[in-house]
Amino acid sequence: EAQVTQNPRYLITVTGKKLTVTCSQNMNHEYMSWYRQDPGLGLRQIYYSMNVEVTDKGDVPEGYKVSRKEKRNFPLILESPSPNQTSLYFCASSFSRQGTEAFFGQGTRLTVV
Amino acid sequence: ELKVEQNPLFLSMQEGKNYTIYCNYSTTSDRLYWYRQDPGKSLESLFVLLSNGAVKQEGRLMASLDTKARLSTLHITAAVHDLSATYFCAVDMDSNYQLIWGAGTKLIIKP
């Protein structure tokens, strides 16, 4: 089954404790991205990746890191989480960046206290 | 700066009625997408519109794109409760590889 898998689904952590949210897709998609969703703000792109070893900043990259060492995986790293990073995070992948639909993971609800 | 504006942001309607959600964007693009999100769930692709005048239909939903007016519409015909969800439009920027999203339209359809 074609899917984008995020882990964990829920995470409560403390300020400053490094964490990683994993994202994996099994569709051989080249393009992957991370979004955060906050009430009233829609989805905002954090980082995206055009292919292995090619990443770039989206609208709200501050406080986040990503890597794309393998085509299927695109982890999101918060080196020192802060409460303003409490949000719902989605990973998405698509065959190419433009003109194709994106497939979304189930989301990770992160709370930083 | 590219802006994508949806309206209305909230819509409560009765079953059986027709209504339209609007998505306006502020720069040139001929690629627009519609997604649906159920409460507490992920996003699901509904339509991919890739040219001026594109029209796509799936069941009671029909989406269209007018790139000259920089406007897309999502029309709901004879609404049913199962269509209750939040609907997002998103626009490709021509100049880079970012996708810019509208704030979403929360649709509640009452029996």
mmCIF file with all atom_site columns, C-alpha atoms in Angstrom:
data_model
loop_
_atom_site.group_PDB
_atom_site.id
_atom_site.type_symbol
_atom_site.label_atom_id
_atom_site.label_alt_id
_atom_site.label_comp_id
_atom_site.label_asym_id
_atom_site.label_entity_id
_atom_site.label_seq_id
_atom_site.pdbx_PDB_ins_code
_atom_site.Cartn_x
_atom_site.Cartn_y
_atom_site.Cartn_z
_atom_site.occupancy
_atom_site.B_iso_or_equiv
_atom_site.pdbx_formal_charge
_atom_site.auth_seq_id
_atom_site.auth_comp_id
_atom_site.auth_asym_id
_atom_site.auth_atom_id
_atom_site.pdbx_PDB_model_num
ATOM 1   C CA . GLU A 1 1   ? 0.000   0.000  0.000   1.00 0.00 ? 1   GLU A CA 1
ATOM 2   C CA . ALA A 1 2   ? 1.308   3.426  -0.978  1.00 0.00 ? 2   ALA A CA 1
ATOM 3   C CA . GLN A 1 3   ? 1.835   5.475  2.107   1.00 0.00 ? 3   GLN A CA 1
ATOM 4   C CA . VAL A 1 4   ? 3.751   8.112  4.016   1.00 0.00 ? 4   VAL A CA 1
ATOM 5   C CA . THR A 1 5   ? 4.551   7.024  7.548   1.00 0.00 ? 5   THR A CA 1
ATOM 6   C CA . GLN A 1 6   ? 5.371   9.423  10.340  1.00 0.00 ? 6   GLN A CA 1
ATOM 7   C CA . ASN A 1 7   ? 6.510   8.567  13.828  1.00 0.00 ? 7   ASN A CA 1
ATOM 8   C CA . PRO A 1 8   ? 5.665   9.259  16.507  1.00 0.00 ? 8   PRO A CA 1
ATOM 9   C CA . ARG A 1 9   ? 2.015   10.269 16.182  1.00 0.00 ? 9   ARG A CA 1
ATOM 10  C CA . TYR A 1 10  ? 2.043   12.072 19.518  1.00 0.00 ? 10  TYR A CA 1
ATOM 11  C CA . LEU A 1 11  ? 4.936   13.491 21.470  1.00 0.00 ? 11  LEU A CA 1
ATOM 12  C CA . ILE A 1 12  ? 5.185   15.552 24.627  1.00 0.00 ? 12  ILE A CA 1
ATOM 13  C CA . THR A 1 13  ? 8.645   16.826 25.418  1.00 0.00 ? 13  THR A CA 1
ATOM 14  C CA . VAL A 1 14  ? 10.415  19.463 27.450  1.00 0.00 ? 14  VAL A CA 1
ATOM 15  C CA . THR A 1 15  ? 12.075  22.620 26.240  1.00 0.00 ? 15  THR A CA 1
ATOM 16  C CA . GLY A 1 16  ? 15.565  22.037 24.936  1.00 0.00 ? 16  GLY A CA 1
ATOM 17  C CA . LYS A 1 17  ? 15.455  18.266 24.599  1.00 0.00 ? 17  LYS A CA 1
ATOM 18  C CA . LYS A 1 18  ? 16.450  17.293 21.081  1.00 0.00 ? 18  LYS A CA 1
ATOM 19  C CA . LEU A 1 19  ? 13.942  15.229 19.147  1.00 0.00 ? 19  LEU A CA 1
ATOM 20  C CA . THR A 1 20  ? 13.496  13.691 15.721  1.00 0.00 ? 20  THR A CA 1
ATOM 21  C CA . VAL A 1 21  ? 10.271  13.008 13.882  1.00 0.00 ? 21  VAL A CA 1
ATOM 22  C CA . THR A 1 22  ? 10.720  10.381 11.221  1.00 0.00 ? 22  THR A CA 1
ATOM 23  C CA . CYS A 1 23  ? 9.045   10.291 7.826   1.00 0.00 ? 23  CYS A CA 1
ATOM 24  C CA . SER A 1 24  ? 9.235   7.489  5.297   1.00 0.00 ? 24  SER A CA 1
ATOM 25  C CA . GLN A 1 25  ? 7.501   6.986  1.949   1.00 0.00 ? 25  GLN A CA 1
ATOM 26  C CA . ASN A 1 26  ? 7.293   3.851  -0.167  1.00 0.00 ? 26  ASN A CA 1
ATOM 27  C CA . MET A 1 27  ? 6.344   5.411  -3.493  1.00 0.00 ? 27  MET A CA 1
ATOM 28  C CA . ASN A 1 28  ? 9.825   6.314  -4.755  1.00 0.00 ? 28  ASN A CA 1
ATOM 29  C CA . HIS A 1 29  ? 8.828   9.974  -4.714  1.00 0.00 ? 29  HIS A CA 1
ATOM 30  C CA . GLU A 1 30  ? 11.502  12.543 -5.354  1.00 0.00 ? 30  GLU A CA 1
ATOM 31  C CA . TYR A 1 31  ? 9.895   15.472 -3.560  1.00 0.00 ? 31  TYR A CA 1
ATOM 32  C CA . MET A 1 32  ? 9.289   15.490 0.178   1.00 0.00 ? 32  MET A CA 1
ATOM 33  C CA . SER A 1 33  ? 8.366   18.271 2.552   1.00 0.00 ? 33  SER A CA 1
ATOM 34  C CA . TRP A 1 34  ? 7.486   19.098 6.117   1.00 0.00 ? 34  TRP A CA 1
ATOM 35  C CA . TYR A 1 35  ? 4.631   21.333 7.208   1.00 0.00 ? 35  TYR A CA 1
ATOM 36  C CA . ARG A 1 36  ? 3.321   22.606 10.434  1.00 0.00 ? 36  ARG A CA 1
ATOM 37  C CA . GLN A 1 37  ? -0.369  23.284 10.919  1.00 0.00 ? 37  GLN A CA 1
ATOM 38  C CA . ASP A 1 38  ? -1.566  25.796 13.458  1.00 0.00 ? 38  ASP A CA 1
ATOM 39  C CA . PRO A 1 39  ? -5.158  26.972 14.015  1.00 0.00 ? 39  PRO A CA 1
ATOM 40  C CA . GLY A 1 40  ? -6.063  29.834 11.704  1.00 0.00 ? 40  GLY A CA 1
ATOM 41  C CA . LEU A 1 41  ? -2.741  29.713 9.861   1.00 0.00 ? 41  LEU A CA 1
ATOM 42  C CA . GLY A 1 42  ? -3.289  26.827 7.507   1.00 0.00 ? 42  GLY A CA 1
ATOM 43  C CA . LEU A 1 43  ? -0.229  24.829 6.524   1.00 0.00 ? 43  LEU A CA 1
ATOM 44  C CA . ARG A 1 44  ? 3.188   26.412 6.480   1.00 0.00 ? 44  ARG A CA 1
ATOM 45  C CA . GLN A 1 45  ? 6.103   24.725 4.853   1.00 0.00 ? 45  GLN A CA 1
ATOM 46  C CA . ILE A 1 46  ? 9.158   24.187 7.026   1.00 0.00 ? 46  ILE A CA 1
ATOM 47  C CA . TYR A 1 47  ? 11.626  22.479 4.673   1.00 0.00 ? 47  TYR A CA 1
ATOM 48  C CA . TYR A 1 48  ? 11.447  20.607 1.436   1.00 0.00 ? 48  TYR A CA 1
ATOM 49  C CA . SER A 1 49  ? 13.684  18.268 -0.497  1.00 0.00 ? 49  SER A CA 1
ATOM 50  C CA . MET A 1 50  ? 13.873  17.871 -4.239  1.00 0.00 ? 50  MET A CA 1
ATOM 51  C CA . ASN A 1 51  ? 15.875  14.648 -4.040  1.00 0.00 ? 51  ASN A CA 1
ATOM 52  C CA . VAL A 1 52  ? 18.590  12.903 -2.067  1.00 0.00 ? 52  VAL A CA 1
ATOM 53  C CA . GLU A 1 53  ? 20.990  15.402 -0.516  1.00 0.00 ? 53  GLU A CA 1
ATOM 54  C CA . VAL A 1 54  ? 18.977  18.347 -1.898  1.00 0.00 ? 54  VAL A CA 1
ATOM 55  C CA . THR A 1 55  ? 17.032  20.314 0.702   1.00 0.00 ? 55  THR A CA 1
ATOM 56  C CA . ASP A 1 56  ? 15.859  23.895 1.016   1.00 0.00 ? 56  ASP A CA 1
ATOM 57  C CA . LYS A 1 57  ? 14.083  26.152 3.444   1.00 0.00 ? 57  LYS A CA 1
ATOM 58  C CA . GLY A 1 58  ? 10.375  26.765 3.294   1.00 0.00 ? 58  GLY A CA 1
ATOM 59  C CA . ASP A 1 59  ? 8.480   29.573 4.982   1.00 0.00 ? 59  ASP A CA 1
ATOM 60  C CA . VAL A 1 60  ? 9.248   28.780 8.623   1.00 0.00 ? 60  VAL A CA 1
ATOM 61  C CA . PRO A 1 61  ? 12.581  26.930 8.877   1.00 0.00 ? 61  PRO A CA 1
ATOM 62  C CA . GLU A 1 62  ? 13.884  28.528 12.077  1.00 0.00 ? 62  GLU A CA 1
ATOM 63  C CA . GLY A 1 63  ? 14.494  25.974 14.818  1.00 0.00 ? 63  GLY A CA 1
ATOM 64  C CA . TYR A 1 64  ? 14.306  22.973 12.495  1.00 0.00 ? 64  TYR A CA 1
ATOM 65  C CA . LYS A 1 65  ? 16.745  20.817 10.574  1.00 0.00 ? 65  LYS A CA 1
ATOM 66  C CA . VAL A 1 66  ? 16.223  18.112 7.994   1.00 0.00 ? 66  VAL A CA 1
ATOM 67  C CA . SER A 1 67  ? 18.284  15.612 6.101   1.00 0.00 ? 67  SER A CA 1
ATOM 68  C CA . ARG A 1 68  ? 17.708  13.464 3.021   1.00 0.00 ? 68  ARG A CA 1
ATOM 69  C CA . LYS A 1 69  ? 20.304  10.750 2.957   1.00 0.00 ? 69  LYS A CA 1
ATOM 70  C CA . GLU A 1 70  ? 17.981  8.219  1.347   1.00 0.00 ? 70  GLU A CA 1
ATOM 71  C CA . LYS A 1 71  ? 15.179  8.817  -1.077  1.00 0.00 ? 71  LYS A CA 1
ATOM 72  C CA . ARG A 1 72  ? 12.506  7.286  1.128   1.00 0.00 ? 72  ARG A CA 1
ATOM 73  C CA . ASN A 1 73  ? 13.350  9.044  4.415   1.00 0.00 ? 73  ASN A CA 1
ATOM 74  C CA . PHE A 1 74  ? 13.107  12.683 5.398   1.00 0.00 ? 74  PHE A CA 1
ATOM 75  C CA . PRO A 1 75  ? 13.440  13.188 9.156   1.00 0.00 ? 75  PRO A CA 1
ATOM 76  C CA . LEU A 1 76  ? 12.634  16.459 10.897  1.00 0.00 ? 76  LEU A CA 1
ATOM 77  C CA . ILE A 1 77  ? 14.989  17.399 13.709  1.00 0.00 ? 77  ILE A CA 1
ATOM 78  C CA . LEU A 1 78  ? 14.334  19.882 16.474  1.00 0.00 ? 78  LEU A CA 1
ATOM 79  C CA . GLU A 1 79  ? 17.692  20.490 18.107  1.00 0.00 ? 79  GLU A CA 1
ATOM 80  C CA . SER A 1 80  ? 16.356  22.556 20.994  1.00 0.00 ? 80  SER A CA 1
ATOM 81  C CA . PRO A 1 81  ? 12.559  22.584 20.963  1.00 0.00 ? 81  PRO A CA 1
ATOM 82  C CA . SER A 1 82  ? 10.705  25.545 22.388  1.00 0.00 ? 82  SER A CA 1
ATOM 83  C CA . PRO A 1 83  ? 7.017   25.935 23.323  1.00 0.00 ? 83  PRO A CA 1
ATOM 84  C CA . ASN A 1 84  ? 6.310   27.915 20.144  1.00 0.00 ? 84  ASN A CA 1
ATOM 85  C CA . GLN A 1 85  ? 7.062   24.753 18.199  1.00 0.00 ? 85  GLN A CA 1
ATOM 86  C CA . THR A 1 86  ? 4.043   23.079 19.710  1.00 0.00 ? 86  THR A CA 1
ATOM 87  C CA . SER A 1 87  ? 2.040   22.220 16.635  1.00 0.00 ? 87  SER A CA 1
ATOM 88  C CA . LEU A 1 88  ? 0.695   19.523 14.351  1.00 0.00 ? 88  LEU A CA 1
ATOM 89  C CA . TYR A 1 89  ? 3.339   18.415 11.869  1.00 0.00 ? 89  TYR A CA 1
ATOM 90  C CA . PHE A 1 90  ? 2.798   16.736 8.534   1.00 0.00 ? 90  PHE A CA 1
ATOM 91  C CA . CYS A 1 91  ? 5.238   15.110 6.185   1.00 0.00 ? 91  CYS A CA 1
ATOM 92  C CA . ALA A 1 92  ? 4.273   14.909 2.526   1.00 0.00 ? 92  ALA A CA 1
ATOM 93  C CA . SER A 1 93  ? 5.708   13.406 -0.623  1.00 0.00 ? 93  SER A CA 1
ATOM 94  C CA . SER A 1 94  ? 4.979   13.683 -4.325  1.00 0.00 ? 94  SER A CA 1
ATOM 95  C CA . PHE A 1 95  ? 6.393   12.270 -7.531  1.00 0.00 ? 95  PHE A CA 1
ATOM 96  C CA . SER A 1 96  ? 7.614   15.707 -8.546  1.00 0.00 ? 96  SER A CA 1
ATOM 97  C CA . ARG A 1 97  ? 7.252   19.170 -7.103  1.00 0.00 ? 97  ARG A CA 1
ATOM 98  C CA . GLN A 1 98  ? 4.944   20.703 -9.606  1.00 0.00 ? 98  GLN A CA 1
ATOM 99  C CA . GLY A 1 99  ? 1.833   19.330 -11.154 1.00 0.00 ? 99  GLY A CA 1
ATOM 100 C CA . THR A 1 100 ? 1.360   16.239 -9.025  1.00 0.00 ? 100 THR A CA 1
ATOM 101 C CA . GLU A 1 101 ? -0.661  15.592 -5.923  1.00 0.00 ? 101 GLU A CA 1
ATOM 102 C CA . ALA A 1 102 ? 1.005   15.242 -2.553  1.00 0.00 ? 102 ALA A CA 1
ATOM 103 C CA . PHE A 1 103 ? 0.501   12.315 -0.206  1.00 0.00 ? 103 PHE A CA 1
ATOM 104 C CA . PHE A 1 104 ? 0.486   13.190 3.456   1.00 0.00 ? 104 PHE A CA 1
ATOM 105 C CA . GLY A 1 105 ? 1.500   11.299 6.529   1.00 0.00 ? 105 GLY A CA 1
ATOM 106 C CA . GLN A 1 106 ? -0.897  10.900 9.439   1.00 0.00 ? 106 GLN A CA 1
ATOM 107 C CA . GLY A 1 107 ? 0.604   13.796 11.351  1.00 0.00 ? 107 GLY A CA 1
ATOM 108 C CA . THR A 1 108 ? 2.595   14.215 14.540  1.00 0.00 ? 108 THR A CA 1
ATOM 109 C CA . ARG A 1 109 ? 1.108   16.230 17.339  1.00 0.00 ? 109 ARG A CA 1
ATOM 110 C CA . LEU A 1 110 ? 4.002   17.756 19.251  1.00 0.00 ? 110 LEU A CA 1
ATOM 111 C CA . THR A 1 111 ? 3.704   19.510 22.586  1.00 0.00 ? 111 THR A CA 1
ATOM 112 C CA . VAL A 1 112 ? 6.733   21.277 24.056  1.00 0.00 ? 112 VAL A CA 1
ATOM 113 C CA . VAL A 1 113 ? 6.400   22.228 27.711  1.00 0.00 ? 113 VAL A CA 1
ATOM 114 C CA . GLU B 2 1   ? 4.722   37.787 -1.683  1.00 0.00 ? 1   GLU B CA 1
ATOM 115 C CA . LEU B 2 2   ? 2.309   35.158 -2.847  1.00 0.00 ? 2   LEU B CA 1
ATOM 116 C CA . LYS B 2 3   ? -0.923  35.110 -0.914  1.00 0.00 ? 3   LYS B CA 1
ATOM 117 C CA . VAL B 2 4   ? -3.653  32.532 -1.176  1.00 0.00 ? 4   VAL B CA 1
ATOM 118 C CA . GLU B 2 5   ? -6.991  33.562 0.236   1.00 0.00 ? 5   GLU B CA 1
ATOM 119 C CA . GLN B 2 6   ? -9.940  31.298 0.729   1.00 0.00 ? 6   GLN B CA 1
ATOM 120 C CA . ASN B 2 7   ? -13.437 32.364 1.470   1.00 0.00 ? 7   ASN B CA 1
ATOM 121 C CA . PRO B 2 8   ? -15.456 31.752 3.329   1.00 0.00 ? 8   PRO B CA 1
ATOM 122 C CA . LEU B 2 9   ? -13.301 30.415 6.149   1.00 0.00 ? 9   LEU B CA 1
ATOM 123 C CA . PHE B 2 10  ? -16.310 28.848 7.764   1.00 0.00 ? 10  PHE B CA 1
ATOM 124 C CA . LEU B 2 11  ? -19.493 27.614 6.178   1.00 0.00 ? 11  LEU B CA 1
ATOM 125 C CA . SER B 2 12  ? -22.464 25.933 7.757   1.00 0.00 ? 12  SER B CA 1
ATOM 126 C CA . MET B 2 13  ? -25.074 24.679 5.365   1.00 0.00 ? 13  MET B CA 1
ATOM 127 C CA . GLN B 2 14  ? -28.009 22.342 5.086   1.00 0.00 ? 14  GLN B CA 1
ATOM 128 C CA . GLU B 2 15  ? -27.963 19.056 3.268   1.00 0.00 ? 15  GLU B CA 1
ATOM 129 C CA . GLY B 2 16  ? -29.216 19.304 -0.271  1.00 0.00 ? 16  GLY B CA 1
ATOM 130 C CA . LYS B 2 17  ? -27.999 22.854 -0.853  1.00 0.00 ? 17  LYS B CA 1
ATOM 131 C CA . ASN B 2 18  ? -25.378 24.051 -3.298  1.00 0.00 ? 18  ASN B CA 1
ATOM 132 C CA . TYR B 2 19  ? -22.479 26.238 -2.415  1.00 0.00 ? 19  TYR B CA 1
ATOM 133 C CA . THR B 2 20  ? -19.098 27.448 -3.670  1.00 0.00 ? 20  THR B CA 1
ATOM 134 C CA . ILE B 2 21  ? -15.773 27.933 -1.950  1.00 0.00 ? 21  ILE B CA 1
ATOM 135 C CA . TYR B 2 22  ? -13.427 30.472 -3.503  1.00 0.00 ? 22  TYR B CA 1
ATOM 136 C CA . CYS B 2 23  ? -9.655  30.472 -3.669  1.00 0.00 ? 23  CYS B CA 1
ATOM 137 C CA . ASN B 2 24  ? -7.909  33.639 -4.828  1.00 0.00 ? 24  ASN B CA 1
ATOM 138 C CA . TYR B 2 25  ? -4.179  33.943 -5.283  1.00 0.00 ? 25  TYR B CA 1
ATOM 139 C CA . SER B 2 26  ? -1.960  36.913 -5.881  1.00 0.00 ? 26  SER B CA 1
ATOM 140 C CA . THR B 2 27  ? 0.597   35.888 -8.494  1.00 0.00 ? 27  THR B CA 1
ATOM 141 C CA . THR B 2 28  ? 0.789   34.023 -11.743 1.00 0.00 ? 28  THR B CA 1
ATOM 142 C CA . SER B 2 29  ? 0.416   30.285 -11.535 1.00 0.00 ? 29  SER B CA 1
ATOM 143 C CA . ASP B 2 30  ? -1.390  27.650 -13.531 1.00 0.00 ? 30  ASP B CA 1
ATOM 144 C CA . ARG B 2 31  ? -1.145  24.870 -10.983 1.00 0.00 ? 31  ARG B CA 1
ATOM 145 C CA . LEU B 2 32  ? -3.623  24.689 -8.156  1.00 0.00 ? 32  LEU B CA 1
ATOM 146 C CA . TYR B 2 33  ? -4.597  21.890 -5.828  1.00 0.00 ? 33  TYR B CA 1
ATOM 147 C CA . TRP B 2 34  ? -7.533  21.130 -3.569  1.00 0.00 ? 34  TRP B CA 1
ATOM 148 C CA . TYR B 2 35  ? -7.248  18.986 -0.466  1.00 0.00 ? 35  TYR B CA 1
ATOM 149 C CA . ARG B 2 36  ? -9.653  17.768 2.145   1.00 0.00 ? 36  ARG B CA 1
ATOM 150 C CA . GLN B 2 37  ? -8.951  17.290 5.846   1.00 0.00 ? 37  GLN B CA 1
ATOM 151 C CA . ASP B 2 38  ? -11.321 15.511 8.216   1.00 0.00 ? 38  ASP B CA 1
ATOM 152 C CA . PRO B 2 39  ? -11.110 16.493 11.897  1.00 0.00 ? 39  PRO B CA 1
ATOM 153 C CA . GLY B 2 40  ? -8.037  15.027 13.524  1.00 0.00 ? 40  GLY B CA 1
ATOM 154 C CA . LYS B 2 41  ? -6.952  13.425 10.270  1.00 0.00 ? 41  LYS B CA 1
ATOM 155 C CA . SER B 2 42  ? -4.420  13.938 7.541   1.00 0.00 ? 42  SER B CA 1
ATOM 156 C CA . LEU B 2 43  ? -4.916  15.691 4.218   1.00 0.00 ? 43  LEU B CA 1
ATOM 157 C CA . GLU B 2 44  ? -6.247  13.951 1.166   1.00 0.00 ? 44  GLU B CA 1
ATOM 158 C CA . SER B 2 45  ? -5.838  15.160 -2.394  1.00 0.00 ? 45  SER B CA 1
ATOM 159 C CA . LEU B 2 46  ? -9.074  16.012 -4.193  1.00 0.00 ? 46  LEU B CA 1
ATOM 160 C CA . PHE B 2 47  ? -8.139  17.777 -7.409  1.00 0.00 ? 47  PHE B CA 1
ATOM 161 C CA . VAL B 2 48  ? -5.087  18.831 -9.369  1.00 0.00 ? 48  VAL B CA 1
ATOM 162 C CA . LEU B 2 49  ? -5.768  21.701 -11.785 1.00 0.00 ? 49  LEU B CA 1
ATOM 163 C CA . LEU B 2 50  ? -2.978  22.353 -14.252 1.00 0.00 ? 50  LEU B CA 1
ATOM 164 C CA . SER B 2 51  ? -4.213  24.838 -16.821 1.00 0.00 ? 51  SER B CA 1
ATOM 165 C CA . ASN B 2 52  ? -6.488  27.778 -17.392 1.00 0.00 ? 52  ASN B CA 1
ATOM 166 C CA . GLY B 2 53  ? -10.050 26.595 -17.752 1.00 0.00 ? 53  GLY B CA 1
ATOM 167 C CA . ALA B 2 54  ? -9.382  23.230 -16.117 1.00 0.00 ? 54  ALA B CA 1
ATOM 168 C CA . VAL B 2 55  ? -12.470 21.657 -14.613 1.00 0.00 ? 55  VAL B CA 1
ATOM 169 C CA . LYS B 2 56  ? -12.563 18.446 -12.637 1.00 0.00 ? 56  LYS B CA 1
ATOM 170 C CA . GLN B 2 57  ? -15.454 16.676 -10.966 1.00 0.00 ? 57  GLN B CA 1
ATOM 171 C CA . GLU B 2 58  ? -15.691 13.918 -8.428  1.00 0.00 ? 58  GLU B CA 1
ATOM 172 C CA . GLY B 2 59  ? -19.118 13.057 -7.098  1.00 0.00 ? 59  GLY B CA 1
ATOM 173 C CA . ARG B 2 60  ? -20.742 16.181 -5.676  1.00 0.00 ? 60  ARG B CA 1
ATOM 174 C CA . LEU B 2 61  ? -17.574 18.250 -5.893  1.00 0.00 ? 61  LEU B CA 1
ATOM 175 C CA . MET B 2 62  ? -16.406 20.204 -8.911  1.00 0.00 ? 62  MET B CA 1
ATOM 176 C CA . ALA B 2 63  ? -13.293 22.352 -9.093  1.00 0.00 ? 63  ALA B CA 1
ATOM 177 C CA . SER B 2 64  ? -12.315 24.887 -11.717 1.00 0.00 ? 64  SER B CA 1
ATOM 178 C CA . LEU B 2 65  ? -9.391  27.167 -12.390 1.00 0.00 ? 65  LEU B CA 1
ATOM 179 C CA . ASP B 2 66  ? -9.300  30.591 -14.028 1.00 0.00 ? 66  ASP B CA 1
ATOM 180 C CA . THR B 2 67  ? -5.657  31.612 -14.183 1.00 0.00 ? 67  THR B CA 1
ATOM 181 C CA . LYS B 2 68  ? -6.424  35.006 -15.673 1.00 0.00 ? 68  LYS B CA 1
ATOM 182 C CA . ALA B 2 69  ? -8.627  35.915 -12.738 1.00 0.00 ? 69  ALA B CA 1
ATOM 183 C CA . ARG B 2 70  ? -6.279  34.030 -10.393 1.00 0.00 ? 70  ARG B CA 1
ATOM 184 C CA . LEU B 2 71  ? -9.290  32.239 -9.009  1.00 0.00 ? 71  LEU B CA 1
ATOM 185 C CA . SER B 2 72  ? -10.298 28.673 -8.341  1.00 0.00 ? 72  SER B CA 1
ATOM 186 C CA . THR B 2 73  ? -13.680 27.519 -7.168  1.00 0.00 ? 73  THR B CA 1
ATOM 187 C CA . LEU B 2 74  ? -14.795 24.363 -5.422  1.00 0.00 ? 74  LEU B CA 1
ATOM 188 C CA . HIS B 2 75  ? -18.489 23.852 -6.004  1.00 0.00 ? 75  HIS B CA 1
ATOM 189 C CA . ILE B 2 76  ? -20.581 21.556 -3.858  1.00 0.00 ? 76  ILE B CA 1
ATOM 190 C CA . THR B 2 77  ? -23.787 20.224 -5.348  1.00 0.00 ? 77  THR B CA 1
ATOM 191 C CA . ALA B 2 78  ? -26.616 18.893 -3.182  1.00 0.00 ? 78  ALA B CA 1
ATOM 192 C CA . ALA B 2 79  ? -24.415 18.702 -0.105  1.00 0.00 ? 79  ALA B CA 1
ATOM 193 C CA . VAL B 2 80  ? -24.470 15.644 2.110   1.00 0.00 ? 80  VAL B CA 1
ATOM 194 C CA . HIS B 2 81  ? -23.230 15.302 5.692   1.00 0.00 ? 81  HIS B CA 1
ATOM 195 C CA . ASP B 2 82  ? -20.219 13.210 4.624   1.00 0.00 ? 82  ASP B CA 1
ATOM 196 C CA . LEU B 2 83  ? -18.748 16.234 2.898   1.00 0.00 ? 83  LEU B CA 1
ATOM 197 C CA . SER B 2 84  ? -18.253 17.984 6.229   1.00 0.00 ? 84  SER B CA 1
ATOM 198 C CA . ALA B 2 85  ? -14.511 18.684 6.440   1.00 0.00 ? 85  ALA B CA 1
ATOM 199 C CA . THR B 2 86  ? -11.966 21.435 6.029   1.00 0.00 ? 86  THR B CA 1
ATOM 200 C CA . TYR B 2 87  ? -11.022 22.168 2.437   1.00 0.00 ? 87  TYR B CA 1
ATOM 201 C CA . PHE B 2 88  ? -7.704  23.682 1.467   1.00 0.00 ? 88  PHE B CA 1
ATOM 202 C CA . CYS B 2 89  ? -6.465  25.106 -1.773  1.00 0.00 ? 89  CYS B CA 1
ATOM 203 C CA . ALA B 2 90  ? -2.751  25.353 -2.517  1.00 0.00 ? 90  ALA B CA 1
ATOM 204 C CA . VAL B 2 91  ? -0.898  27.114 -5.307  1.00 0.00 ? 91  VAL B CA 1
ATOM 205 C CA . ASP B 2 92  ? 2.448   26.390 -6.897  1.00 0.00 ? 92  ASP B CA 1
ATOM 206 C CA . MET B 2 93  ? 4.797   29.304 -7.128  1.00 0.00 ? 93  MET B CA 1
ATOM 207 C CA . ASP B 2 94  ? 6.242   29.626 -10.599 1.00 0.00 ? 94  ASP B CA 1
ATOM 208 C CA . SER B 2 95  ? 9.502   30.965 -9.293  1.00 0.00 ? 95  SER B CA 1
ATOM 209 C CA . ASN B 2 96  ? 10.485  28.176 -6.934  1.00 0.00 ? 96  ASN B CA 1
ATOM 210 C CA . TYR B 2 97  ? 9.417   24.847 -5.626  1.00 0.00 ? 97  TYR B CA 1
ATOM 211 C CA . GLN B 2 98  ? 7.211   26.008 -2.799  1.00 0.00 ? 98  GLN B CA 1
ATOM 212 C CA . LEU B 2 99  ? 3.552   25.334 -2.405  1.00 0.00 ? 99  LEU B CA 1
ATOM 213 C CA . ILE B 2 100 ? 1.537   28.097 -0.744  1.00 0.00 ? 100 ILE B CA 1
ATOM 214 C CA . TRP B 2 101 ? -1.627  27.161 1.124   1.00 0.00 ? 101 TRP B CA 1
ATOM 215 C CA . GLY B 2 102 ? -4.863  28.901 1.857   1.00 0.00 ? 102 GLY B CA 1
ATOM 216 C CA . ALA B 2 103 ? -6.071  29.010 5.464   1.00 0.00 ? 103 ALA B CA 1
ATOM 217 C CA . GLY B 2 104 ? -8.772  26.426 4.806   1.00 0.00 ? 104 GLY B CA 1
ATOM 218 C CA . THR B 2 105 ? -12.569 26.488 4.705   1.00 0.00 ? 105 THR B CA 1
ATOM 219 C CA . LYS B 2 106 ? -14.290 24.585 7.458   1.00 0.00 ? 106 LYS B CA 1
ATOM 220 C CA . LEU B 2 107 ? -17.493 23.169 6.035   1.00 0.00 ? 107 LEU B CA 1
ATOM 221 C CA . ILE B 2 108 ? -20.245 21.842 8.263   1.00 0.00 ? 108 ILE B CA 1
ATOM 222 C CA . ILE B 2 109 ? -23.226 20.231 6.604   1.00 0.00 ? 109 ILE B CA 1
ATOM 223 C CA . LYS B 2 110 ? -26.226 19.733 8.813   1.00 0.00 ? 110 LYS B CA 1
ATOM 224 C CA . PRO B 2 111 ? -28.711 16.943 8.212   1.00 0.00 ? 111 PRO B CA 1
#
